[in-house]
Amino acid sequence: MESKVTWKNRLSFTGSSASGFTVPLGTEPAVGGDNDGFRPMELIAIGLAGCTAMDTISILLKKRQDVTAFEVIAHAERAGEHPKVFTHITLEYQIEGRQINPAAVERAIELSATKYCPAQAMLEKSVKIEHKYTIKESGG
């Protein structure tokens, strides 16, 4: 896999990869940016949330869980000093559906964390990652 960033101006870049998609990268004006794109650390958190979300929803659907809405929120804390690495991450899984089995949710999250999600496998070597979930019953 190859990914690249191409400089536009000041501290603005466009990120791209072999998939053909692009993503804007930027930073805040206080450090010389134009506030015109994702911060690189935001993309790492989004990548982690996306990786585990894809695993988890795939497993839940294979377990025939009637999921109607699904979100994963990465709550990432960072060090106050440079290099301002992540110091703690809580992954919050929000599942909505009909008669969702909590054991199925727990197992899906566990399999993502321990077997399938490469982003989680890499990041957990340097930062504590915790998991929590909520299940909301859908009407109808």
mmCIF file with all atom_site columns, C-alpha atoms in Angstrom:
data_model
loop_
_atom_site.group_PDB
_atom_site.id
_atom_site.type_symbol
_atom_site.label_atom_id
_atom_site.label_alt_id
_atom_site.label_comp_id
_atom_site.label_asym_id
_atom_site.label_entity_id
_atom_site.label_seq_id
_atom_site.pdbx_PDB_ins_code
_atom_site.Cartn_x
_atom_site.Cartn_y
_atom_site.Cartn_z
_atom_site.occupancy
_atom_site.B_iso_or_equiv
_atom_site.pdbx_formal_charge
_atom_site.auth_seq_id
_atom_site.auth_comp_id
_atom_site.auth_asym_id
_atom_site.auth_atom_id
_atom_site.pdbx_PDB_model_num
ATOM 1   C CA . MET A 1 1   ? 0.000   0.000   0.000  1.00 0.00 ? 1   MET A CA 1
ATOM 2   C CA . GLU A 1 2   ? 1.216   3.466   -0.873 1.00 0.00 ? 2   GLU A CA 1
ATOM 3   C CA . SER A 1 3   ? -0.196  6.747   0.333  1.00 0.00 ? 3   SER A CA 1
ATOM 4   C CA . LYS A 1 4   ? 1.035   10.258  -0.279 1.00 0.00 ? 4   LYS A CA 1
ATOM 5   C CA . VAL A 1 5   ? 0.408   13.863  0.586  1.00 0.00 ? 5   VAL A CA 1
ATOM 6   C CA . THR A 1 6   ? 0.844   16.632  -1.949 1.00 0.00 ? 6   THR A CA 1
ATOM 7   C CA . TRP A 1 7   ? 1.554   20.158  -0.779 1.00 0.00 ? 7   TRP A CA 1
ATOM 8   C CA . LYS A 1 8   ? -0.917  22.826  -1.934 1.00 0.00 ? 8   LYS A CA 1
ATOM 9   C CA . ASN A 1 9   ? 0.316   25.911  -0.056 1.00 0.00 ? 9   ASN A CA 1
ATOM 10  C CA . ARG A 1 10  ? 1.256   27.069  3.454  1.00 0.00 ? 10  ARG A CA 1
ATOM 11  C CA . LEU A 1 11  ? 0.331   24.052  5.634  1.00 0.00 ? 11  LEU A CA 1
ATOM 12  C CA . SER A 1 12  ? -2.331  22.647  3.310  1.00 0.00 ? 12  SER A CA 1
ATOM 13  C CA . PHE A 1 13  ? -2.013  19.245  1.650  1.00 0.00 ? 13  PHE A CA 1
ATOM 14  C CA . THR A 1 14  ? -4.086  16.723  -0.237 1.00 0.00 ? 14  THR A CA 1
ATOM 15  C CA . GLY A 1 15  ? -3.725  13.106  0.832  1.00 0.00 ? 15  GLY A CA 1
ATOM 16  C CA . SER A 1 16  ? -4.286  10.290  -1.629 1.00 0.00 ? 16  SER A CA 1
ATOM 17  C CA . SER A 1 17  ? -3.807  6.565   -1.985 1.00 0.00 ? 17  SER A CA 1
ATOM 18  C CA . ALA A 1 18  ? -4.130  3.854   -4.621 1.00 0.00 ? 18  ALA A CA 1
ATOM 19  C CA . SER A 1 19  ? -7.889  3.700   -3.970 1.00 0.00 ? 19  SER A CA 1
ATOM 20  C CA . GLY A 1 20  ? -8.154  6.992   -5.844 1.00 0.00 ? 20  GLY A CA 1
ATOM 21  C CA . PHE A 1 21  ? -9.832  8.925   -3.040 1.00 0.00 ? 21  PHE A CA 1
ATOM 22  C CA . THR A 1 22  ? -8.453  12.187  -1.667 1.00 0.00 ? 22  THR A CA 1
ATOM 23  C CA . VAL A 1 23  ? -8.679  13.890  1.687  1.00 0.00 ? 23  VAL A CA 1
ATOM 24  C CA . PRO A 1 24  ? -7.737  17.465  2.621  1.00 0.00 ? 24  PRO A CA 1
ATOM 25  C CA . LEU A 1 25  ? -5.143  17.960  5.361  1.00 0.00 ? 25  LEU A CA 1
ATOM 26  C CA . GLY A 1 26  ? -4.591  21.227  7.153  1.00 0.00 ? 26  GLY A CA 1
ATOM 27  C CA . THR A 1 27  ? -4.093  22.839  10.514 1.00 0.00 ? 27  THR A CA 1
ATOM 28  C CA . GLU A 1 28  ? -5.177  25.818  12.531 1.00 0.00 ? 28  GLU A CA 1
ATOM 29  C CA . PRO A 1 29  ? -4.160  29.414  11.770 1.00 0.00 ? 29  PRO A CA 1
ATOM 30  C CA . ALA A 1 30  ? -2.323  29.694  15.110 1.00 0.00 ? 30  ALA A CA 1
ATOM 31  C CA . VAL A 1 31  ? 0.408   27.430  13.730 1.00 0.00 ? 31  VAL A CA 1
ATOM 32  C CA . GLY A 1 32  ? 0.405   28.721  10.151 1.00 0.00 ? 32  GLY A CA 1
ATOM 33  C CA . GLY A 1 33  ? -2.487  26.826  8.581  1.00 0.00 ? 33  GLY A CA 1
ATOM 34  C CA . ASP A 1 34  ? -5.732  27.816  6.925  1.00 0.00 ? 34  ASP A CA 1
ATOM 35  C CA . ASN A 1 35  ? -8.065  25.499  8.867  1.00 0.00 ? 35  ASN A CA 1
ATOM 36  C CA . ASP A 1 36  ? -8.882  23.760  5.583  1.00 0.00 ? 36  ASP A CA 1
ATOM 37  C CA . GLY A 1 37  ? -8.587  20.060  6.288  1.00 0.00 ? 37  GLY A CA 1
ATOM 38  C CA . PHE A 1 38  ? -8.265  17.190  8.710  1.00 0.00 ? 38  PHE A CA 1
ATOM 39  C CA . ARG A 1 39  ? -5.404  17.215  11.184 1.00 0.00 ? 39  ARG A CA 1
ATOM 40  C CA . PRO A 1 40  ? -3.166  14.145  10.697 1.00 0.00 ? 40  PRO A CA 1
ATOM 41  C CA . MET A 1 41  ? -3.915  12.870  14.221 1.00 0.00 ? 41  MET A CA 1
ATOM 42  C CA . GLU A 1 42  ? -7.648  13.162  13.508 1.00 0.00 ? 42  GLU A CA 1
ATOM 43  C CA . LEU A 1 43  ? -7.154  10.863  10.544 1.00 0.00 ? 43  LEU A CA 1
ATOM 44  C CA . ILE A 1 44  ? -5.388  8.308   12.742 1.00 0.00 ? 44  ILE A CA 1
ATOM 45  C CA . ALA A 1 45  ? -8.354  8.345   15.146 1.00 0.00 ? 45  ALA A CA 1
ATOM 46  C CA . ILE A 1 46  ? -10.811 8.116   12.231 1.00 0.00 ? 46  ILE A CA 1
ATOM 47  C CA . GLY A 1 47  ? -8.807  5.227   10.791 1.00 0.00 ? 47  GLY A CA 1
ATOM 48  C CA . LEU A 1 48  ? -8.964  3.375   14.108 1.00 0.00 ? 48  LEU A CA 1
ATOM 49  C CA . ALA A 1 49  ? -12.704 3.976   14.491 1.00 0.00 ? 49  ALA A CA 1
ATOM 50  C CA . GLY A 1 50  ? -13.349 2.990   10.875 1.00 0.00 ? 50  GLY A CA 1
ATOM 51  C CA . CYS A 1 51  ? -11.267 -0.172  11.123 1.00 0.00 ? 51  CYS A CA 1
ATOM 52  C CA . THR A 1 52  ? -13.050 -1.504  14.196 1.00 0.00 ? 52  THR A CA 1
ATOM 53  C CA . ALA A 1 53  ? -16.449 -0.310  12.935 1.00 0.00 ? 53  ALA A CA 1
ATOM 54  C CA . MET A 1 54  ? -16.110 -2.309  9.719  1.00 0.00 ? 54  MET A CA 1
ATOM 55  C CA . ASP A 1 55  ? -15.106 -5.428  11.646 1.00 0.00 ? 55  ASP A CA 1
ATOM 56  C CA . THR A 1 56  ? -17.780 -5.061  14.288 1.00 0.00 ? 56  THR A CA 1
ATOM 57  C CA . ILE A 1 57  ? -20.731 -4.367  11.982 1.00 0.00 ? 57  ILE A CA 1
ATOM 58  C CA . SER A 1 58  ? -19.652 -7.198  9.688  1.00 0.00 ? 58  SER A CA 1
ATOM 59  C CA . ILE A 1 59  ? -19.612 -9.641  12.614 1.00 0.00 ? 59  ILE A CA 1
ATOM 60  C CA . LEU A 1 60  ? -22.935 -8.377  13.981 1.00 0.00 ? 60  LEU A CA 1
ATOM 61  C CA . LEU A 1 61  ? -24.605 -8.805  10.602 1.00 0.00 ? 61  LEU A CA 1
ATOM 62  C CA . LYS A 1 62  ? -23.160 -12.321 10.257 1.00 0.00 ? 62  LYS A CA 1
ATOM 63  C CA . LYS A 1 63  ? -24.624 -13.043 13.699 1.00 0.00 ? 63  LYS A CA 1
ATOM 64  C CA . ARG A 1 64  ? -27.985 -11.926 12.262 1.00 0.00 ? 64  ARG A CA 1
ATOM 65  C CA . GLN A 1 65  ? -28.326 -8.979  14.600 1.00 0.00 ? 65  GLN A CA 1
ATOM 66  C CA . ASP A 1 66  ? -31.012 -6.543  13.442 1.00 0.00 ? 66  ASP A CA 1
ATOM 67  C CA . VAL A 1 67  ? -28.881 -3.374  13.520 1.00 0.00 ? 67  VAL A CA 1
ATOM 68  C CA . THR A 1 68  ? -30.612 -0.211  12.286 1.00 0.00 ? 68  THR A CA 1
ATOM 69  C CA . ALA A 1 69  ? -27.940 2.368   13.204 1.00 0.00 ? 69  ALA A CA 1
ATOM 70  C CA . PHE A 1 70  ? -24.305 2.055   14.224 1.00 0.00 ? 70  PHE A CA 1
ATOM 71  C CA . GLU A 1 71  ? -21.509 4.447   15.195 1.00 0.00 ? 71  GLU A CA 1
ATOM 72  C CA . VAL A 1 72  ? -18.050 4.164   16.676 1.00 0.00 ? 72  VAL A CA 1
ATOM 73  C CA . ILE A 1 73  ? -16.645 7.240   18.407 1.00 0.00 ? 73  ILE A CA 1
ATOM 74  C CA . ALA A 1 74  ? -12.937 7.401   19.220 1.00 0.00 ? 74  ALA A CA 1
ATOM 75  C CA . HIS A 1 75  ? -12.348 9.520   22.334 1.00 0.00 ? 75  HIS A CA 1
ATOM 76  C CA . ALA A 1 76  ? -8.604  10.158  22.114 1.00 0.00 ? 76  ALA A CA 1
ATOM 77  C CA . GLU A 1 77  ? -6.599  11.979  24.769 1.00 0.00 ? 77  GLU A CA 1
ATOM 78  C CA . ARG A 1 78  ? -3.248  13.501  23.826 1.00 0.00 ? 78  ARG A CA 1
ATOM 79  C CA . ALA A 1 79  ? -0.104  14.468  25.658 1.00 0.00 ? 79  ALA A CA 1
ATOM 80  C CA . GLY A 1 80  ? 0.251   18.173  26.403 1.00 0.00 ? 80  GLY A CA 1
ATOM 81  C CA . GLU A 1 81  ? 3.821   18.378  25.135 1.00 0.00 ? 81  GLU A CA 1
ATOM 82  C CA . HIS A 1 82  ? 5.310   17.546  21.743 1.00 0.00 ? 82  HIS A CA 1
ATOM 83  C CA . PRO A 1 83  ? 5.094   15.118  20.075 1.00 0.00 ? 83  PRO A CA 1
ATOM 84  C CA . LYS A 1 84  ? 1.537   15.156  21.562 1.00 0.00 ? 84  LYS A CA 1
ATOM 85  C CA . VAL A 1 85  ? 0.953   11.440  21.102 1.00 0.00 ? 85  VAL A CA 1
ATOM 86  C CA . PHE A 1 86  ? -2.269  9.710   22.083 1.00 0.00 ? 86  PHE A CA 1
ATOM 87  C CA . THR A 1 87  ? -2.143  8.795   25.772 1.00 0.00 ? 87  THR A CA 1
ATOM 88  C CA . HIS A 1 88  ? -5.505  7.035   26.099 1.00 0.00 ? 88  HIS A CA 1
ATOM 89  C CA . ILE A 1 89  ? -8.277  6.054   23.688 1.00 0.00 ? 89  ILE A CA 1
ATOM 90  C CA . THR A 1 90  ? -11.804 4.942   24.483 1.00 0.00 ? 90  THR A CA 1
ATOM 91  C CA . LEU A 1 91  ? -13.726 3.410   21.609 1.00 0.00 ? 91  LEU A CA 1
ATOM 92  C CA . GLU A 1 92  ? -17.442 3.924   22.134 1.00 0.00 ? 92  GLU A CA 1
ATOM 93  C CA . TYR A 1 93  ? -19.723 1.687   20.076 1.00 0.00 ? 93  TYR A CA 1
ATOM 94  C CA . GLN A 1 94  ? -23.311 2.926   19.740 1.00 0.00 ? 94  GLN A CA 1
ATOM 95  C CA . ILE A 1 95  ? -25.639 0.265   18.400 1.00 0.00 ? 95  ILE A CA 1
ATOM 96  C CA . GLU A 1 96  ? -29.312 0.700   17.649 1.00 0.00 ? 96  GLU A CA 1
ATOM 97  C CA . GLY A 1 97  ? -31.551 -2.113  16.532 1.00 0.00 ? 97  GLY A CA 1
ATOM 98  C CA . ARG A 1 98  ? -34.190 -4.648  17.392 1.00 0.00 ? 98  ARG A CA 1
ATOM 99  C CA . GLN A 1 99  ? -33.469 -7.197  20.122 1.00 0.00 ? 99  GLN A CA 1
ATOM 100 C CA . ILE A 1 100 ? -29.701 -6.822  19.863 1.00 0.00 ? 100 ILE A CA 1
ATOM 101 C CA . ASN A 1 101 ? -27.924 -9.483  21.924 1.00 0.00 ? 101 ASN A CA 1
ATOM 102 C CA . PRO A 1 102 ? -25.332 -7.863  24.248 1.00 0.00 ? 102 PRO A CA 1
ATOM 103 C CA . ALA A 1 103 ? -23.201 -11.037 24.134 1.00 0.00 ? 103 ALA A CA 1
ATOM 104 C CA . ALA A 1 104 ? -23.028 -10.766 20.332 1.00 0.00 ? 104 ALA A CA 1
ATOM 105 C CA . VAL A 1 105 ? -21.929 -7.133  20.618 1.00 0.00 ? 105 VAL A CA 1
ATOM 106 C CA . GLU A 1 106 ? -19.249 -7.968  23.190 1.00 0.00 ? 106 GLU A CA 1
ATOM 107 C CA . ARG A 1 107 ? -17.918 -10.823 21.063 1.00 0.00 ? 107 ARG A CA 1
ATOM 108 C CA . ALA A 1 108 ? -17.862 -8.701  17.891 1.00 0.00 ? 108 ALA A CA 1
ATOM 109 C CA . ILE A 1 109 ? -15.910 -5.954  19.683 1.00 0.00 ? 109 ILE A CA 1
ATOM 110 C CA . GLU A 1 110 ? -13.543 -8.530  21.187 1.00 0.00 ? 110 GLU A CA 1
ATOM 111 C CA . LEU A 1 111 ? -12.854 -10.163 17.811 1.00 0.00 ? 111 LEU A CA 1
ATOM 112 C CA . SER A 1 112 ? -12.146 -6.786  16.232 1.00 0.00 ? 112 SER A CA 1
ATOM 113 C CA . ALA A 1 113 ? -9.797  -5.852  19.085 1.00 0.00 ? 113 ALA A CA 1
ATOM 114 C CA . THR A 1 114 ? -7.918  -9.143  19.288 1.00 0.00 ? 114 THR A CA 1
ATOM 115 C CA . LYS A 1 115 ? -8.010  -10.596 15.782 1.00 0.00 ? 115 LYS A CA 1
ATOM 116 C CA . TYR A 1 116 ? -9.128  -8.424  12.891 1.00 0.00 ? 116 TYR A CA 1
ATOM 117 C CA . CYS A 1 117 ? -8.383  -4.687  13.258 1.00 0.00 ? 117 CYS A CA 1
ATOM 118 C CA . PRO A 1 118 ? -4.774  -3.889  12.247 1.00 0.00 ? 118 PRO A CA 1
ATOM 119 C CA . ALA A 1 119 ? -5.106  -0.247  13.327 1.00 0.00 ? 119 ALA A CA 1
ATOM 120 C CA . GLN A 1 120 ? -6.008  -1.356  16.838 1.00 0.00 ? 120 GLN A CA 1
ATOM 121 C CA . ALA A 1 121 ? -3.237  -3.962  16.903 1.00 0.00 ? 121 ALA A CA 1
ATOM 122 C CA . MET A 1 122 ? -0.650  -1.296  16.034 1.00 0.00 ? 122 MET A CA 1
ATOM 123 C CA . LEU A 1 123 ? -1.910  1.466   18.292 1.00 0.00 ? 123 LEU A CA 1
ATOM 124 C CA . GLU A 1 124 ? -2.422  -0.720  21.365 1.00 0.00 ? 124 GLU A CA 1
ATOM 125 C CA . LYS A 1 125 ? 1.353   -1.279  21.445 1.00 0.00 ? 125 LYS A CA 1
ATOM 126 C CA . SER A 1 126 ? 1.775   2.352   22.476 1.00 0.00 ? 126 SER A CA 1
ATOM 127 C CA . VAL A 1 127 ? -1.523  3.545   23.966 1.00 0.00 ? 127 VAL A CA 1
ATOM 128 C CA . LYS A 1 128 ? -4.175  2.033   26.218 1.00 0.00 ? 128 LYS A CA 1
ATOM 129 C CA . ILE A 1 129 ? -7.392  1.399   24.280 1.00 0.00 ? 129 ILE A CA 1
ATOM 130 C CA . GLU A 1 130 ? -10.633 0.755   26.146 1.00 0.00 ? 130 GLU A CA 1
ATOM 131 C CA . HIS A 1 131 ? -14.012 -0.234  24.754 1.00 0.00 ? 131 HIS A CA 1
ATOM 132 C CA . LYS A 1 132 ? -17.548 0.557   25.815 1.00 0.00 ? 132 LYS A CA 1
ATOM 133 C CA . TYR A 1 133 ? -20.874 0.138   24.124 1.00 0.00 ? 133 TYR A CA 1
ATOM 134 C CA . THR A 1 134 ? -24.504 1.122   24.386 1.00 0.00 ? 134 THR A CA 1
ATOM 135 C CA . ILE A 1 135 ? -27.455 -0.609  22.815 1.00 0.00 ? 135 ILE A CA 1
ATOM 136 C CA . LYS A 1 136 ? -30.633 1.284   22.041 1.00 0.00 ? 136 LYS A CA 1
ATOM 137 C CA . GLU A 1 137 ? -33.820 -0.520  21.085 1.00 0.00 ? 137 GLU A CA 1
ATOM 138 C CA . SER A 1 138 ? -35.336 0.675   17.783 1.00 0.00 ? 138 SER A CA 1
ATOM 139 C CA . GLY A 1 139 ? -39.033 1.366   17.641 1.00 0.00 ? 139 GLY A CA 1
ATOM 140 C CA . GLY A 1 140 ? -41.339 -0.553  15.337 1.00 0.00 ? 140 GLY A CA 1
#
